[in-house]
Amino acid sequence: MKKILMTAILLFVLFAGFLTFRFGSALSQEGNPLPILYSISKIEFANSSYEQYSKTHKSTRFVSENTGESRYDVVKDIMKKNGWDFKEQMGAGLIFEKNGQTKVVETRQYSRHYILSDIPNDVLS
C-alpha cells in the first residue's frame, strides 16, 4: 500500500513539475487555467490545430499552437471559413472585412508554445 501511495505522489509531483516547466507564469495570467490546459491537451493528443476553451456573450475564445512565422494562420483559416477576408495586422489585432463590415480578432501569447484568440460571436454564425 505504501508503494502505491508513494508512486501516486511521485507521479503527481512529476506532472505538476512538467506543467510548471512547460507553462511557467502563464498558468495564472488568464485566471482559471484548467479550461485552457484541457484544450491544449486536446490539441496535443487529438492532433487538431485549435480548440475552443471559453465562450462569453461577446466572443468565443480559442487556443492554438504558436508555429512561429505562421502563428496567426489558424485564426485566418477560421475567419476565412466564415467568409471574412484578412486585411491587416495591427499589433496583436487581426483585422478582417466582409461586405463592408470590419471585425478585429484579438490575439495574445499564452506561453511560447500557444496563442489565445478572441473571435467575436457574430462572426461565427
PDB file of C-alpha atoms in Angstrom:
ATOM      1  CA  MET A   1       0.000   0.000   0.000  1.00  0.00           C
ATOM      2  CA  LYS A   2       2.854   2.386   0.811  1.00  0.00           C
ATOM      3  CA  LYS A   3       4.477   1.732  -2.573  1.00  0.00           C
ATOM      4  CA  ILE A   4       1.272   2.581  -4.418  1.00  0.00           C
ATOM      5  CA  LEU A   5       0.838   5.786  -2.415  1.00  0.00           C
ATOM      6  CA  MET A   6       4.458   6.828  -2.979  1.00  0.00           C
ATOM      7  CA  THR A   7       4.148   6.085  -6.706  1.00  0.00           C
ATOM      8  CA  ALA A   8       0.970   8.178  -6.939  1.00  0.00           C
ATOM      9  CA  ILE A   9       2.611  11.074  -5.092  1.00  0.00           C
ATOM     10  CA  LEU A  10       5.692  10.857  -7.298  1.00  0.00           C
ATOM     11  CA  LEU A  11       3.570  10.874 -10.464  1.00  0.00           C
ATOM     12  CA  PHE A  12       1.615  13.878  -9.199  1.00  0.00           C
ATOM     13  CA  VAL A  13       4.812  15.796  -8.396  1.00  0.00           C
ATOM     14  CA  LEU A  14       6.283  14.957 -11.806  1.00  0.00           C
ATOM     15  CA  PHE A  15       3.084  16.074 -13.557  1.00  0.00           C
ATOM     16  CA  ALA A  16       2.976  19.329 -11.559  1.00  0.00           C
ATOM     17  CA  GLY A  17       6.649  19.917 -12.358  1.00  0.00           C
ATOM     18  CA  PHE A  18       6.001  19.328 -16.051  1.00  0.00           C
ATOM     19  CA  LEU A  19       3.118  21.830 -16.063  1.00  0.00           C
ATOM     20  CA  THR A  20       5.205  24.425 -14.249  1.00  0.00           C
ATOM     21  CA  PHE A  21       8.163  23.916 -16.581  1.00  0.00           C
ATOM     22  CA  ARG A  22       6.063  23.947 -19.761  1.00  0.00           C
ATOM     23  CA  PHE A  23       3.799  26.910 -18.924  1.00  0.00           C
ATOM     24  CA  GLY A  24       5.525  28.763 -16.076  1.00  0.00           C
ATOM     25  CA  SER A  25       3.955  32.104 -15.256  1.00  0.00           C
ATOM     26  CA  ALA A  26       1.326  31.667 -17.980  1.00  0.00           C
ATOM     27  CA  LEU A  27      -0.680  29.465 -15.615  1.00  0.00           C
ATOM     28  CA  SER A  28      -2.085  32.425 -13.696  1.00  0.00           C
ATOM     29  CA  GLN A  29      -2.342  35.121 -16.374  1.00  0.00           C
ATOM     30  CA  GLU A  30      -5.842  34.145 -17.579  1.00  0.00           C
ATOM     31  CA  GLY A  31      -7.493  33.306 -14.264  1.00  0.00           C
ATOM     32  CA  ASN A  32      -8.511  29.642 -14.087  1.00  0.00           C
ATOM     33  CA  PRO A  33      -6.021  27.777 -16.328  1.00  0.00           C
ATOM     34  CA  LEU A  34      -7.892  24.439 -16.351  1.00  0.00           C
ATOM     35  CA  PRO A  35     -10.101  25.082 -19.435  1.00  0.00           C
ATOM     36  CA  ILE A  36      -7.062  26.278 -21.375  1.00  0.00           C
ATOM     37  CA  LEU A  37      -4.905  23.338 -20.257  1.00  0.00           C
ATOM     38  CA  TYR A  38      -7.705  20.913 -21.138  1.00  0.00           C
ATOM     39  CA  SER A  39      -7.952  22.439 -24.623  1.00  0.00           C
ATOM     40  CA  ILE A  40      -4.163  22.313 -25.014  1.00  0.00           C
ATOM     41  CA  SER A  41      -4.213  18.610 -24.136  1.00  0.00           C
ATOM     42  CA  LYS A  42      -6.878  18.103 -26.831  1.00  0.00           C
ATOM     43  CA  ILE A  43      -4.640  19.896 -29.339  1.00  0.00           C
ATOM     44  CA  GLU A  44      -1.650  17.751 -28.389  1.00  0.00           C
ATOM     45  CA  PHE A  45      -3.393  14.372 -28.236  1.00  0.00           C
ATOM     46  CA  ALA A  46      -6.134  14.786 -30.858  1.00  0.00           C
ATOM     47  CA  ASN A  47      -3.793  16.391 -33.379  1.00  0.00           C
ATOM     48  CA  SER A  48      -6.084  19.375 -34.010  1.00  0.00           C
ATOM     49  CA  SER A  49      -4.803  22.843 -34.833  1.00  0.00           C
ATOM     50  CA  TYR A  50      -7.082  24.747 -32.423  1.00  0.00           C
ATOM     51  CA  GLU A  51      -9.653  24.210 -29.672  1.00  0.00           C
ATOM     52  CA  GLN A  52     -12.342  26.386 -28.118  1.00  0.00           C
ATOM     53  CA  TYR A  53     -11.838  26.913 -24.394  1.00  0.00           C
ATOM     54  CA  SER A  54     -14.402  29.562 -23.484  1.00  0.00           C
ATOM     55  CA  LYS A  55     -17.467  31.393 -24.754  1.00  0.00           C
ATOM     56  CA  THR A  56     -18.914  34.671 -23.481  1.00  0.00           C
ATOM     57  CA  HIS A  57     -21.826  36.749 -24.740  1.00  0.00           C
ATOM     58  CA  LYS A  58     -19.392  38.770 -26.898  1.00  0.00           C
ATOM     59  CA  SER A  59     -16.738  36.337 -28.112  1.00  0.00           C
ATOM     60  CA  THR A  60     -15.552  32.769 -28.390  1.00  0.00           C
ATOM     61  CA  ARG A  61     -12.033  32.071 -27.211  1.00  0.00           C
ATOM     62  CA  PHE A  62      -9.686  29.632 -28.881  1.00  0.00           C
ATOM     63  CA  VAL A  63      -6.208  28.312 -28.154  1.00  0.00           C
ATOM     64  CA  SER A  64      -3.838  27.286 -30.952  1.00  0.00           C
ATOM     65  CA  GLU A  65      -0.191  26.348 -31.322  1.00  0.00           C
ATOM     66  CA  ASN A  66       2.383  29.079 -31.811  1.00  0.00           C
ATOM     67  CA  THR A  67       4.043  27.949 -35.031  1.00  0.00           C
ATOM     68  CA  GLY A  68       6.409  30.900 -35.325  1.00  0.00           C
ATOM     69  CA  GLU A  69       6.054  32.873 -38.548  1.00  0.00           C
ATOM     70  CA  SER A  70       2.625  31.404 -39.392  1.00  0.00           C
ATOM     71  CA  ARG A  71       1.178  31.595 -35.871  1.00  0.00           C
ATOM     72  CA  TYR A  72      -1.927  33.504 -36.991  1.00  0.00           C
ATOM     73  CA  ASP A  73      -2.782  31.169 -39.882  1.00  0.00           C
ATOM     74  CA  VAL A  74      -5.221  29.209 -37.698  1.00  0.00           C
ATOM     75  CA  VAL A  75      -7.217  32.368 -36.901  1.00  0.00           C
ATOM     76  CA  LYS A  76      -7.112  33.438 -40.544  1.00  0.00           C
ATOM     77  CA  ASP A  77      -8.437  29.997 -41.576  1.00  0.00           C
ATOM     78  CA  ILE A  78     -11.305  30.153 -39.044  1.00  0.00           C
ATOM     79  CA  MET A  79     -12.288  33.584 -40.303  1.00  0.00           C
ATOM     80  CA  LYS A  80     -11.947  32.592 -43.975  1.00  0.00           C
ATOM     81  CA  LYS A  81     -14.295  29.616 -43.394  1.00  0.00           C
ATOM     82  CA  ASN A  82     -16.854  32.141 -42.156  1.00  0.00           C
ATOM     83  CA  GLY A  83     -16.436  34.376 -45.221  1.00  0.00           C
ATOM     84  CA  TRP A  84     -14.120  37.041 -43.777  1.00  0.00           C
ATOM     85  CA  ASP A  85     -11.064  38.333 -45.650  1.00  0.00           C
ATOM     86  CA  PHE A  86      -7.852  39.219 -43.813  1.00  0.00           C
ATOM     87  CA  LYS A  87      -6.839  42.839 -44.368  1.00  0.00           C
ATOM     88  CA  GLU A  88      -4.015  43.703 -41.985  1.00  0.00           C
ATOM     89  CA  GLN A  89      -2.433  43.190 -38.605  1.00  0.00           C
ATOM     90  CA  MET A  90      -2.223  45.997 -36.066  1.00  0.00           C
ATOM     91  CA  GLY A  91      -0.179  44.838 -33.108  1.00  0.00           C
ATOM     92  CA  ALA A  92      -1.914  41.796 -31.650  1.00  0.00           C
ATOM     93  CA  GLY A  93      -5.157  42.544 -33.507  1.00  0.00           C
ATOM     94  CA  LEU A  94      -6.021  40.957 -36.830  1.00  0.00           C
ATOM     95  CA  ILE A  95      -8.419  42.987 -38.986  1.00  0.00           C
ATOM     96  CA  PHE A  96     -10.932  41.236 -41.256  1.00  0.00           C
ATOM     97  CA  GLU A  97     -13.565  42.548 -43.681  1.00  0.00           C
ATOM     98  CA  LYS A  98     -16.790  41.148 -45.102  1.00  0.00           C
ATOM     99  CA  ASN A  99     -19.454  43.071 -47.057  1.00  0.00           C
ATOM    100  CA  GLY A 100     -18.033  46.435 -45.960  1.00  0.00           C
ATOM    101  CA  GLN A 101     -18.060  45.402 -42.302  1.00  0.00           C
ATOM    102  CA  THR A 102     -14.829  45.283 -40.263  1.00  0.00           C
ATOM    103  CA  LYS A 103     -14.056  42.994 -37.312  1.00  0.00           C
ATOM    104  CA  VAL A 104     -10.959  42.741 -35.125  1.00  0.00           C
ATOM    105  CA  VAL A 105      -9.775  39.446 -33.664  1.00  0.00           C
ATOM    106  CA  GLU A 106      -7.647  39.967 -30.573  1.00  0.00           C
ATOM    107  CA  THR A 107      -4.759  37.571 -30.023  1.00  0.00           C
ATOM    108  CA  ARG A 108      -2.242  37.146 -27.248  1.00  0.00           C
ATOM    109  CA  GLN A 109       0.573  34.786 -26.488  1.00  0.00           C
ATOM    110  CA  TYR A 110      -0.267  32.387 -23.650  1.00  0.00           C
ATOM    111  CA  SER A 111       3.144  30.748 -23.497  1.00  0.00           C
ATOM    112  CA  ARG A 112       5.912  30.420 -26.020  1.00  0.00           C
ATOM    113  CA  HIS A 113       4.029  27.405 -27.410  1.00  0.00           C
ATOM    114  CA  TYR A 114       0.395  28.649 -27.563  1.00  0.00           C
ATOM    115  CA  ILE A 115      -1.663  31.623 -28.767  1.00  0.00           C
ATOM    116  CA  LEU A 116      -5.088  32.677 -27.414  1.00  0.00           C
ATOM    117  CA  SER A 117      -7.622  34.298 -29.764  1.00  0.00           C
ATOM    118  CA  ASP A 118     -10.903  36.124 -29.061  1.00  0.00           C
ATOM    119  CA  ILE A 119     -13.222  35.890 -32.069  1.00  0.00           C
ATOM    120  CA  PRO A 120     -16.484  37.904 -31.951  1.00  0.00           C
ATOM    121  CA  ASN A 121     -19.579  35.659 -31.791  1.00  0.00           C
ATOM    122  CA  ASP A 122     -21.377  37.451 -34.616  1.00  0.00           C
ATOM    123  CA  VAL A 123     -18.540  36.325 -36.916  1.00  0.00           C
ATOM    124  CA  LEU A 124     -19.029  32.643 -36.069  1.00  0.00           C
ATOM    125  CA  SER A 125     -22.645  32.334 -37.194  1.00  0.00           C
TER     126      SER A 125
END
